[in-house]
mmCIF file of C-alpha atoms in Angstrom:
data_model
loop_
_atom_site.group_PDB
_atom_site.id
_atom_site.type_symbol
_atom_site.label_atom_id
_atom_site.label_comp_id
_atom_site.label_asym_id
_atom_site.label_seq_id
_atom_site.Cartn_x
_atom_site.Cartn_y
_atom_site.Cartn_z
ATOM 1 C CA MET S 846 54.079 114.910 168.138
ATOM 2 C CA ALA S 847 54.308 112.324 165.344
ATOM 3 C CA LYS S 848 51.786 109.542 165.342
ATOM 4 C CA ARG S 849 52.761 106.048 166.397
ATOM 5 C CA ILE S 850 54.031 103.155 164.323
ATOM 6 C CA LEU S 851 52.315 99.849 164.981
ATOM 7 C CA ILE S 852 54.535 96.828 164.316
ATOM 8 C CA VAL S 853 52.548 93.601 163.984
ATOM 9 C CA THR S 854 54.827 90.612 164.442
ATOM 10 C CA ASN S 855 55.951 88.007 166.953
ATOM 11 C CA ARG S 856 58.423 87.867 169.838
ATOM 12 C CA ALA S 857 61.205 86.187 167.874
ATOM 13 C CA ASP S 858 61.340 88.786 165.107
ATOM 14 C CA LEU S 859 64.854 90.194 165.178
ATOM 15 C CA HIS S 860 64.064 92.390 162.175
ATOM 16 C CA ALA S 861 61.450 94.158 164.282
ATOM 17 C CA ASP S 862 63.872 94.531 167.230
ATOM 18 C CA LEU S 863 66.376 96.359 165.076
ATOM 19 C CA VAL S 864 63.959 98.460 163.032
ATOM 20 C CA ALA S 865 61.998 99.496 166.131
ATOM 21 C CA ALA S 866 65.230 100.714 167.737
ATOM 22 C CA LYS S 867 66.023 102.756 164.629
ATOM 23 C CA VAL S 868 62.479 104.121 164.525
ATOM 24 C CA ALA S 869 62.845 105.247 168.122
ATOM 25 C CA SER S 870 66.230 106.840 167.493
ATOM 26 C CA GLY S 871 64.713 108.684 164.528
ATOM 27 C CA ASP S 872 62.076 110.308 166.738
ATOM 28 C CA GLY S 873 59.445 107.758 165.747
ATOM 29 C CA ARG S 874 57.261 106.067 168.313
ATOM 30 C CA PRO S 875 56.945 102.320 167.754
ATOM 31 C CA PHE S 876 54.353 100.118 169.419
ATOM 32 C CA ARG S 877 55.005 96.423 169.016
ATOM 33 C CA LEU S 878 52.152 93.976 168.885
ATOM 34 C CA ASN S 879 53.540 90.480 169.253
ATOM 35 C CA LEU S 880 50.727 88.227 168.151
ATOM 36 C CA ASP S 881 52.123 85.345 170.201
ATOM 37 C CA GLU S 882 51.504 87.506 173.304
ATOM 38 C CA PHE S 883 48.122 88.719 172.135
ATOM 39 C CA PRO S 884 45.690 89.047 173.842
ATOM 40 C CA GLU S 885 47.413 87.493 176.876
ATOM 41 C CA HIS S 886 49.660 90.454 177.616
ATOM 42 C CA PHE S 887 47.396 93.187 176.298
ATOM 43 C CA ALA S 888 44.252 94.935 177.359
ATOM 44 C CA ILE S 889 42.032 95.887 174.444
ATOM 45 C CA THR S 890 38.881 97.964 174.405
ATOM 46 C CA LEU S 891 37.380 99.264 171.175
ATOM 47 C CA GLU S 892 34.128 101.160 171.121
ATOM 48 C CA PHE S 893 32.061 102.253 168.131
ATOM 49 C CA VAL S 894 30.963 105.796 168.959
ATOM 50 C CA GLY S 895 29.742 108.583 166.718
ATOM 51 C CA GLY S 896 30.370 106.629 163.524
ATOM 52 C CA ARG S 897 33.929 105.547 164.283
ATOM 53 C CA TRP S 898 35.941 103.180 166.399
ATOM 54 C CA GLU S 899 37.709 104.572 169.448
ATOM 55 C CA GLY S 900 39.898 103.025 172.103
ATOM 56 C CA GLY S 901 43.037 101.026 171.730
ATOM 57 C CA LEU S 902 45.532 98.617 173.230
ATOM 58 C CA SER S 903 47.562 98.581 176.416
ATOM 59 C CA HIS S 904 50.682 96.465 176.698
ATOM 60 C CA LEU S 905 50.279 95.271 180.264
ATOM 61 C CA PRO S 906 53.921 94.464 181.178
ATOM 62 C CA SER S 907 55.198 97.888 180.094
ATOM 63 C CA GLY S 908 52.060 99.980 180.567
ATOM 64 C CA ASP S 909 52.468 101.390 177.051
ATOM 65 C CA VAL S 910 49.130 102.532 175.623
ATOM 66 C CA LEU S 911 48.251 102.762 171.938
ATOM 67 C CA SER S 912 45.193 104.744 170.932
ATOM 68 C CA LEU S 913 43.617 103.900 167.568
ATOM 69 C CA SER S 914 43.503 107.576 166.676
ATOM 70 C CA ASP S 915 47.249 107.845 167.300
ATOM 71 C CA ILE S 916 48.323 105.214 164.742
ATOM 72 C CA GLY S 917 50.096 106.843 161.815
ATOM 73 C CA ALA S 918 51.740 103.802 160.232
ATOM 74 C CA VAL S 919 51.537 100.019 160.380
ATOM 75 C CA TRP S 920 54.319 97.579 159.552
ATOM 76 C CA MET S 921 52.842 94.143 158.911
ATOM 77 C CA ARG S 922 55.695 91.729 159.580
ATOM 78 C CA LYS S 923 55.037 88.215 160.733
ATOM 79 C CA LYS S 924 52.176 86.028 161.865
ATOM 80 C CA ALA S 925 51.970 83.971 165.037
ATOM 81 C CA ASP S 926 49.431 81.940 166.941
ATOM 82 C CA PHE S 927 47.468 83.961 169.463
ATOM 83 C CA SER S 928 48.140 83.424 173.141
ATOM 84 C CA PHE S 929 45.470 83.380 175.828
ATOM 85 C CA LEU S 930 45.590 83.742 179.604
ATOM 86 C CA SER S 931 44.821 80.098 180.154
ATOM 87 C CA GLY S 932 46.871 77.470 178.406
ATOM 88 C CA ARG S 933 44.109 74.964 179.120
ATOM 89 C CA LEU S 934 41.431 75.977 176.630
ATOM 90 C CA THR S 935 39.672 73.013 175.074
ATOM 91 C CA ALA S 936 40.308 72.494 171.362
ATOM 92 C CA GLN S 937 36.951 74.011 170.449
ATOM 93 C CA GLU S 938 37.370 76.931 172.864
ATOM 94 C CA LYS S 939 40.818 77.598 171.365
ATOM 95 C CA ALA S 940 39.481 77.386 167.806
ATOM 96 C CA PHE S 941 36.683 79.800 168.633
ATOM 97 C CA ALA S 942 38.955 82.189 170.555
ATOM 98 C CA ASP S 943 41.424 82.187 167.628
ATOM 99 C CA ALA S 944 38.658 82.950 165.147
ATOM 100 C CA GLU S 945 37.315 85.765 167.327
ATOM 101 C CA MET S 946 40.797 87.236 167.768
ATOM 102 C CA GLU S 947 41.443 87.174 164.044
ATOM 103 C CA HIS S 948 38.164 88.945 163.457
ATOM 104 C CA ILE S 949 38.913 91.571 166.107
ATOM 105 C CA LEU S 950 42.479 92.132 164.908
ATOM 106 C CA PHE S 951 41.587 92.600 161.269
ATOM 107 C CA SER S 952 38.551 94.717 162.104
ATOM 108 C CA LEU S 953 40.957 96.973 163.968
ATOM 109 C CA LEU S 954 43.550 97.004 161.192
ATOM 110 C CA TYR S 955 41.203 97.403 158.241
ATOM 111 C CA GLY S 956 39.574 100.357 159.973
ATOM 112 C CA LEU S 957 42.817 102.343 160.087
ATOM 113 C CA ASP S 958 43.496 105.209 157.712
ATOM 114 C CA CYS S 959 47.280 105.457 157.813
ATOM 115 C CA TYR S 960 50.540 104.563 156.056
ATOM 116 C CA TRP S 961 50.960 100.845 155.440
ATOM 117 C CA MET S 962 54.057 98.733 154.995
ATOM 118 C CA SER S 963 52.066 96.933 153.514
ATOM 119 C CA HIS S 964 48.277 96.678 153.779
ATOM 120 C CA PRO S 965 47.161 93.096 154.589
ATOM 121 C CA VAL S 966 44.822 93.060 151.593
ATOM 122 C CA ALA S 967 47.735 93.927 149.309
ATOM 123 C CA ILE S 968 49.934 91.301 150.968
ATOM 124 C CA ARG S 969 47.272 88.648 150.592
ATOM 125 C CA GLY S 970 46.805 89.522 146.951
ATOM 126 C CA ALA S 971 50.534 89.365 146.268
ATOM 127 C CA ILE S 972 51.533 86.014 147.734
ATOM 128 C CA TRP S 973 50.357 83.688 144.957
ATOM 129 C CA LYS S 974 53.440 82.540 143.109
ATOM 130 C CA GLY S 975 51.625 81.300 140.025
ATOM 131 C CA GLU S 976 50.072 84.724 139.493
ATOM 132 C CA GLN S 977 53.447 86.360 140.161
ATOM 133 C CA LEU S 978 54.950 84.520 137.192
ATOM 134 C CA LEU S 979 52.229 85.775 134.890
ATOM 135 C CA ARG S 980 52.694 89.357 136.035
ATOM 136 C CA ALA S 981 56.490 89.144 135.860
ATOM 137 C CA ALA S 982 56.362 87.855 132.290
ATOM 138 C CA ARG S 983 53.936 90.619 131.347
ATOM 139 C CA MET S 984 56.364 93.175 132.781
ATOM 140 C CA GLY S 985 59.280 91.884 130.769
ATOM 141 C CA PHE S 986 61.126 89.487 133.050
ATOM 142 C CA GLY S 987 62.220 86.107 131.838
ATOM 143 C CA VAL S 988 60.170 83.403 133.557
ATOM 144 C CA PRO S 989 61.086 79.705 133.631
ATOM 145 C CA PRO S 990 58.673 77.350 131.874
ATOM 146 C CA SER S 991 56.583 75.945 134.714
ATOM 147 C CA ILE S 992 53.993 73.239 135.294
ATOM 148 C CA VAL S 993 51.546 72.289 138.019
ATOM 149 C CA THR S 994 50.251 68.773 137.754
ATOM 150 C CA ASN S 995 49.307 65.608 139.582
ATOM 151 C CA ARG S 996 50.147 63.428 136.564
ATOM 152 C CA LYS S 997 53.601 61.934 136.397
ATOM 153 C CA GLY S 998 53.220 61.479 132.640
ATOM 154 C CA ASP S 999 52.770 65.219 132.217
ATOM 155 C CA ILE S 1000 55.953 65.858 134.204
ATOM 156 C CA ASP S 1001 57.827 63.490 131.917
ATOM 157 C CA ALA S 1002 56.409 65.267 128.868
ATOM 158 C CA PHE S 1003 57.271 68.673 130.348
ATOM 159 C CA ARG S 1004 60.828 67.593 131.018
ATOM 160 C CA GLY S 1005 61.110 66.322 127.478
ATOM 161 C CA ALA S 1006 59.663 69.511 126.040
ATOM 162 C CA VAL S 1007 61.974 71.880 127.906
ATOM 163 C CA GLY S 1008 64.941 69.663 127.108
ATOM 164 C CA ALA S 1009 66.584 70.448 130.415
ATOM 165 C CA ASP S 1010 66.544 69.500 134.069
ATOM 166 C CA ILE S 1011 63.606 70.596 136.166
ATOM 167 C CA VAL S 1012 63.285 71.644 139.802
ATOM 168 C CA PHE S 1013 60.592 71.018 142.366
ATOM 169 C CA LYS S 1014 59.650 74.025 144.444
ATOM 170 C CA ALA S 1015 57.242 74.217 147.366
ATOM 171 C CA LEU S 1016 54.845 77.062 146.619
ATOM 172 C CA SER S 1017 53.551 77.669 150.121
ATOM 173 C CA SER S 1018 56.571 77.202 152.349
ATOM 174 C CA PRO S 1019 59.847 75.274 152.344
ATOM 175 C CA SER S 1020 59.091 74.378 155.957
ATOM 176 C CA LEU S 1021 56.562 71.791 154.710
ATOM 177 C CA ALA S 1022 54.046 73.246 157.186
ATOM 178 C CA ALA S 1023 56.139 72.053 160.160
ATOM 179 C CA GLU S 1024 55.103 75.154 162.075
ATOM 180 C CA LYS S 1025 51.455 74.152 161.806
ATOM 181 C CA VAL S 1026 51.725 70.890 163.710
ATOM 182 C CA ALA S 1027 52.949 70.022 167.198
ATOM 183 C CA PRO S 1028 56.680 69.218 167.524
ATOM 184 C CA GLY S 1029 55.940 65.538 168.119
ATOM 185 C CA GLN S 1030 53.937 65.340 164.906
ATOM 186 C CA ARG S 1031 56.616 66.763 162.613
ATOM 187 C CA ILE S 1032 57.916 64.299 160.088
ATOM 188 C CA ALA S 1033 60.044 66.691 158.025
ATOM 189 C CA ALA S 1034 61.632 70.049 158.747
ATOM 190 C CA ASN S 1035 62.187 71.622 155.370
ATOM 191 C CA LEU S 1036 62.691 71.118 151.683
ATOM 192 C CA SER S 1037 64.651 73.530 149.563
ATOM 193 C CA THR S 1038 64.069 73.903 145.833
ATOM 194 C CA THR S 1039 65.371 70.603 144.482
ATOM 195 C CA ARG S 1040 66.735 69.586 141.117
ATOM 196 C CA ILE S 1041 64.832 66.539 139.899
ATOM 197 C CA THR S 1042 66.977 63.790 138.445
ATOM 198 C CA GLU S 1043 66.559 60.179 137.434
ATOM 199 C CA ASP S 1044 67.066 59.284 141.106
ATOM 200 C CA HIS S 1045 63.608 60.707 141.780
ATOM 201 C CA GLU S 1046 61.813 58.769 139.057
ATOM 202 C CA GLU S 1047 60.010 56.447 141.443
ATOM 203 C CA LEU S 1048 59.081 59.221 143.860
ATOM 204 C CA LEU S 1049 57.355 61.195 141.122
ATOM 205 C CA GLU S 1050 54.423 58.761 141.189
ATOM 206 C CA ALA S 1051 53.494 60.476 144.471
ATOM 207 C CA VAL S 1052 52.422 63.657 142.708
ATOM 208 C CA ALA S 1053 49.102 61.850 142.214
ATOM 209 C CA GLN S 1054 48.366 62.652 145.891
ATOM 210 C CA SER S 1055 48.621 66.392 145.506
ATOM 211 C CA PRO S 1056 49.511 68.565 142.497
ATOM 212 C CA CYS S 1057 53.117 69.753 142.491
ATOM 213 C CA PHE S 1058 54.948 72.698 140.966
ATOM 214 C CA PHE S 1059 57.961 72.182 138.723
ATOM 215 C CA GLN S 1060 60.037 74.604 136.702
ATOM 216 C CA GLN S 1061 62.755 74.297 134.130
ATOM 217 C CA TYR S 1062 66.116 74.503 135.844
ATOM 218 C CA ILE S 1063 67.677 77.778 134.727
ATOM 219 C CA ALA S 1064 71.450 77.961 134.493
ATOM 220 C CA LYS S 1065 72.750 80.762 136.693
ATOM 221 C CA GLN S 1066 75.605 83.166 136.457
ATOM 222 C CA TYR S 1067 74.571 84.517 139.869
ATOM 223 C CA GLU S 1068 71.409 85.360 141.792
ATOM 224 C CA LEU S 1069 69.929 88.602 143.011
ATOM 225 C CA ARG S 1070 67.902 89.374 146.084
ATOM 226 C CA VAL S 1071 66.209 92.654 145.312
ATOM 227 C CA THR S 1072 64.504 94.323 148.248
ATOM 228 C CA VAL S 1073 62.105 97.172 147.585
ATOM 229 C CA ILE S 1074 61.446 99.470 150.550
ATOM 230 C CA GLY S 1075 59.152 102.373 149.743
ATOM 231 C CA ASP S 1076 60.686 103.869 146.606
ATOM 232 C CA GLN S 1077 64.179 102.493 147.258
ATOM 233 C CA VAL S 1078 65.637 99.391 145.621
ATOM 234 C CA PHE S 1079 68.403 97.398 147.337
ATOM 235 C CA ALA S 1080 70.047 94.689 145.288
ATOM 236 C CA ALA S 1081 72.425 92.020 146.564
ATOM 237 C CA LYS S 1082 74.411 89.857 144.183
ATOM 238 C CA ILE S 1083 74.591 86.323 145.528
ATOM 239 C CA HIS S 1084 77.387 84.143 144.198
ATOM 240 C CA SER S 1085 75.304 81.033 144.685
ATOM 241 C CA GLN S 1086 77.178 78.986 142.090
ATOM 242 C CA ASP S 1087 80.383 79.062 144.116
ATOM 243 C CA ASP S 1088 79.200 76.309 146.467
ATOM 244 C CA PRO S 1089 77.214 73.152 145.672
ATOM 245 C CA ARG S 1090 75.014 73.740 148.718
ATOM 246 C CA THR S 1091 73.618 76.944 147.202
ATOM 247 C CA ALA S 1092 73.761 76.118 143.511
ATOM 248 C CA THR S 1093 70.089 75.175 143.207
ATOM 249 C CA ASP S 1094 68.670 77.121 146.173
ATOM 250 C CA TYR S 1095 70.793 79.867 147.710
ATOM 251 C CA ARG S 1096 69.017 79.701 151.063
ATOM 252 C CA ASP S 1097 71.526 77.459 152.788
ATOM 253 C CA PHE S 1098 73.202 79.685 155.317
ATOM 254 C CA SER S 1099 75.942 77.246 156.148
ATOM 255 C CA ALA S 1100 77.710 78.017 152.860
ATOM 256 C CA GLU S 1101 80.013 81.010 153.061
ATOM 257 C CA ILE S 1102 79.311 82.303 149.589
ATOM 258 C CA LEU S 1103 79.925 85.915 148.675
ATOM 259 C CA TYR S 1104 77.132 88.456 148.893
ATOM 260 C CA GLU S 1105 77.818 91.935 147.548
ATOM 261 C CA ALA S 1106 75.939 95.086 146.651
ATOM 262 C CA GLU S 1107 74.856 95.261 143.025
ATOM 263 C CA ASN S 1108 73.998 98.259 140.889
ATOM 264 C CA LEU S 1109 71.071 97.090 138.823
ATOM 265 C CA PRO S 1110 70.536 98.380 135.311
ATOM 266 C CA PRO S 1111 68.005 101.221 135.723
ATOM 267 C CA GLU S 1112 65.326 99.402 133.728
ATOM 268 C CA ILE S 1113 65.612 96.320 135.946
ATOM 269 C CA ALA S 1114 65.461 98.398 139.139
ATOM 270 C CA SER S 1115 62.383 100.230 137.791
ATOM 271 C CA ARG S 1116 60.776 96.952 136.820
ATOM 272 C CA CYS S 1117 61.257 95.556 140.335
ATOM 273 C CA LEU S 1118 59.795 98.719 141.829
ATOM 274 C CA ASP S 1119 56.864 98.647 139.407
ATOM 275 C CA PHE S 1120 56.265 94.973 140.148
ATOM 276 C CA VAL S 1121 55.997 95.596 143.893
ATOM 277 C CA ARG S 1122 53.897 98.737 143.453
ATOM 278 C CA SER S 1123 51.544 96.964 141.053
ATOM 279 C CA TYR S 1124 50.143 95.092 144.049
ATOM 280 C CA GLY S 1125 49.874 98.206 146.192
ATOM 281 C CA LEU S 1126 52.771 96.970 148.293
ATOM 282 C CA ALA S 1127 55.338 99.240 149.938
ATOM 283 C CA TYR S 1128 57.742 96.334 150.408
ATOM 284 C CA GLY S 1129 58.850 93.319 148.432
ATOM 285 C CA ALA S 1130 61.808 90.941 148.355
ATOM 286 C CA LEU S 1131 62.326 89.514 144.882
ATOM 287 C CA ASP S 1132 64.482 86.579 143.902
ATOM 288 C CA LEU S 1133 65.986 86.826 140.429
ATOM 289 C CA ILE S 1134 68.459 84.783 138.435
ATOM 290 C CA VAL S 1135 70.947 86.326 136.070
ATOM 291 C CA THR S 1136 71.746 83.742 133.424
ATOM 292 C CA PRO S 1137 75.154 83.237 131.817
ATOM 293 C CA SER S 1138 73.851 85.236 128.847
ATOM 294 C CA GLY S 1139 72.778 88.106 131.124
ATOM 295 C CA GLU S 1140 69.011 87.591 131.083
ATOM 296 C CA TYR S 1141 67.092 88.574 134.242
ATOM 297 C CA VAL S 1142 64.782 85.715 135.217
ATOM 298 C CA PHE S 1143 62.095 86.168 137.845
ATOM 299 C CA LEU S 1144 61.622 83.463 140.460
ATOM 300 C CA GLU S 1145 59.350 85.005 143.087
ATOM 301 C CA ASN S 1146 58.435 87.996 145.201
ATOM 302 C CA ASN S 1147 58.062 87.749 148.965
ATOM 303 C CA PRO S 1148 55.740 90.531 150.176
ATOM 304 C CA VAL S 1149 56.897 90.144 153.789
ATOM 305 C CA GLY S 1150 60.235 88.478 153.046
ATOM 306 C CA GLN S 1151 63.318 88.610 155.204
ATOM 307 C CA PHE S 1152 66.008 91.190 154.516
ATOM 308 C CA LEU S 1153 68.259 91.162 157.546
ATOM 309 C CA PHE S 1154 70.387 88.278 156.283
ATOM 310 C CA VAL S 1155 71.273 90.412 153.276
ATOM 311 C CA GLU S 1156 72.101 93.460 155.387
ATOM 312 C CA GLN S 1157 74.219 91.367 157.727
ATOM 313 C CA LEU S 1158 76.250 90.064 154.818
ATOM 314 C CA VAL S 1159 76.272 93.366 152.905
ATOM 315 C CA PRO S 1160 76.231 96.045 155.632
ATOM 316 C CA GLU S 1161 76.286 98.890 153.106
ATOM 317 C CA LEU S 1162 72.724 97.925 152.182
ATOM 318 C CA ASP S 1163 71.162 99.719 155.142
ATOM 319 C CA MET S 1164 67.676 98.311 154.823
ATOM 320 C CA THR S 1165 66.827 98.477 158.525
ATOM 321 C CA GLY S 1166 67.598 102.188 158.366
ATOM 322 C CA ALA S 1167 65.621 102.695 155.164
ATOM 323 C CA LEU S 1168 62.650 100.818 156.523
ATOM 324 C CA ALA S 1169 62.674 102.757 159.794
ATOM 325 C CA ALA S 1170 62.909 106.049 157.927
ATOM 326 C CA CYS S 1171 60.052 105.033 155.646
ATOM 327 C CA LEU S 1172 57.834 104.215 158.624
ATOM 328 C CA VAL S 1173 58.719 107.457 160.409
ATOM 329 C CA ARG S 1174 57.950 109.484 157.274
ATOM 330 C CA GLY S 1175 54.749 107.557 156.732
ATOM 331 C CA ALA S 1176 53.592 108.123 160.303
ATOM 332 C CA ALA S 1177 54.285 111.825 159.874
ATOM 333 C CA GLY S 1178 52.132 111.847 156.747
ATOM 334 C CA LYS S 1179 55.038 112.814 154.496
ATOM 335 C CA MET D 584 52.101 57.835 164.728
ATOM 336 C CA GLN D 585 51.869 57.296 160.974
ATOM 337 C CA ASN D 586 55.329 58.083 159.625
ATOM 338 C CA GLU D 587 55.143 56.692 156.110
ATOM 339 C CA LYS D 588 55.323 59.583 153.665
ATOM 340 C CA THR D 589 52.713 59.809 150.933
ATOM 341 C CA VAL D 590 53.050 63.309 149.538
ATOM 342 C CA PHE D 591 55.803 63.892 146.970
ATOM 343 C CA ALA D 592 57.486 66.760 148.844
ATOM 344 C CA PHE D 593 57.834 64.626 151.956
ATOM 345 C CA LYS D 594 59.178 61.655 150.031
ATOM 346 C CA LEU D 595 61.679 63.968 148.395
ATOM 347 C CA ALA D 596 62.690 65.478 151.731
ATOM 348 C CA GLU D 597 63.115 62.002 153.174
ATOM 349 C CA GLN D 598 65.357 60.952 150.310
ATOM 350 C CA LYS D 599 67.466 64.096 150.684
ATOM 351 C CA ASP D 600 67.742 63.576 154.438
ATOM 352 C CA ALA D 601 68.901 59.995 153.847
ATOM 353 C CA ALA D 602 71.816 61.174 151.723
ATOM 354 C CA PRO D 603 75.186 61.131 153.502
ATOM 355 C CA GLN D 604 75.800 64.355 155.418
ATOM 356 C CA THR D 605 79.218 65.936 155.537
ATOM 357 C CA GLY D 606 78.675 67.181 159.087
ATOM 358 C CA LYS D 607 76.196 68.894 161.355
ATOM 359 C CA TRP D 608 74.566 71.850 159.709
ATOM 360 C CA LYS D 609 75.775 75.134 161.172
ATOM 361 C CA ALA D 610 74.882 78.633 160.122
ATOM 362 C CA ARG D 611 77.758 80.718 158.833
ATOM 363 C CA ASP D 612 79.098 83.387 161.137
ATOM 364 C CA GLY D 613 77.289 86.675 161.177
ATOM 365 C CA VAL D 614 73.966 85.536 159.813
ATOM 366 C CA SER D 615 72.648 82.892 162.166
ATOM 367 C CA VAL D 616 70.284 85.187 163.991
ATOM 368 C CA ALA D 617 68.888 86.876 160.916
ATOM 369 C CA GLY D 618 65.440 85.376 161.278
ATOM 370 C CA CYS D 619 66.006 82.974 158.437
ATOM 371 C CA THR D 620 66.067 79.921 160.653
ATOM 372 C CA ASP D 621 63.439 77.943 162.467
ATOM 373 C CA GLN D 622 60.117 78.893 161.028
ATOM 374 C CA THR D 623 58.470 76.737 163.653
ATOM 375 C CA GLY D 624 59.211 79.451 166.180
ATOM 376 C CA ASP D 625 60.267 76.929 168.803
ATOM 377 C CA GLY D 626 63.871 78.017 168.703
ATOM 378 C CA ASP D 627 65.374 80.917 170.556
ATOM 379 C CA TYR D 628 67.486 82.787 168.043
ATOM 380 C CA ARG D 629 69.457 84.419 170.800
ATOM 381 C CA ALA D 630 70.477 81.197 172.545
ATOM 382 C CA GLU D 631 73.269 78.807 171.735
ATOM 383 C CA VAL D 632 70.777 75.973 171.699
ATOM 384 C CA ASP D 633 67.031 75.988 171.245
ATOM 385 C CA ILE D 634 64.528 74.938 173.854
ATOM 386 C CA TRP D 635 64.929 71.316 172.815
ATOM 387 C CA GLY D 636 68.648 71.448 173.510
ATOM 388 C CA GLN D 637 69.509 71.332 169.822
ATOM 389 C CA TYR D 638 71.639 73.689 167.841
ATOM 390 C CA ARG D 639 69.540 76.476 166.410
ATOM 391 C CA GLY D 640 68.728 76.550 162.751
ATOM 392 C CA VAL D 641 66.655 73.396 162.739
ATOM 393 C CA ASP D 642 65.310 74.147 159.290
ATOM 394 C CA ASN D 643 68.785 74.541 157.847
ATOM 395 C CA GLY D 644 68.052 78.146 157.162
ATOM 396 C CA TYR D 645 65.429 77.622 154.492
ATOM 397 C CA TRP D 646 63.154 80.423 155.480
ATOM 398 C CA CYS D 647 63.462 83.677 153.715
#
């Protein structure tokens, strides 16, 4: 019997719902670890015996048992806050319990010898957008001139030097860390990549508080979301310039712009694959611009990025199926 | 609670939010449950409204 596929995610992850169902229908055996139910709804016992860890997890509501020795593949999807039996832990108890759980979880994961989509060390090493630009340029992509600074004067000089508009882009998350504070403490929900104009002149003084990331605004013919799954490359052409809501940042899902499958030039597809593999990743979701002159410009790679929105809008890009098949093959050691 | 924004990104978000809106944000058909909304995790992607009684997609979809 094939080994099991551990999916590390949270309850709300629809991607995991759909891929797990396809894994199961492909004779794979998924085990879902929702971190926002962990350890509350799980029993865990790990024992170091004879030079190795033994034991595993039991999902208490279903009775499903996962033995460490039976894990053949891991799909690292999404993070979540841990959940404990009591909701009344003091702040220090909660902080300590969280730290212990993180230590236990990653001790478990790092000790596994199996197929990874992708290994947490590789994911961690791949998330830094400033480093991504350097690597992308080295691999032949166009990369927008970029600046990080907490000096307004340097932004002005940068804008003058590039001779074009610039955009502000949050490097960590467009959610502005809303998920990290209690609902009553949230003062902003999100900020998409924003074109900076003269209307923002006064606001720019605020960069003195915390360095900010700006890039030259690159004129777009269209955008590409390129999703690498194992050795497969799925490219969606996004007609982001057809609606003002998506012209600067395509991630506004109220705009009914056209998404369609794109056949990438072979050298661009290979470059995307090589970029993802260069980090030791088995998955990556890259955002590219194609300029009016046909240049491919790299914006970023998301090592655990979303892909379902693309598949929903371009059903022929069967990424849930490809991902499930990859995990099943990986668990079987193929 | 201190609501005055100090950090550039928050000032920028505030200015964008203050701009006239053409209507309530609503995800396009067929993609609203794709996991690209509500990074806070407070919403229920499968419900018509989230647990706060608001339409889902509180982050306007900016999470991919």
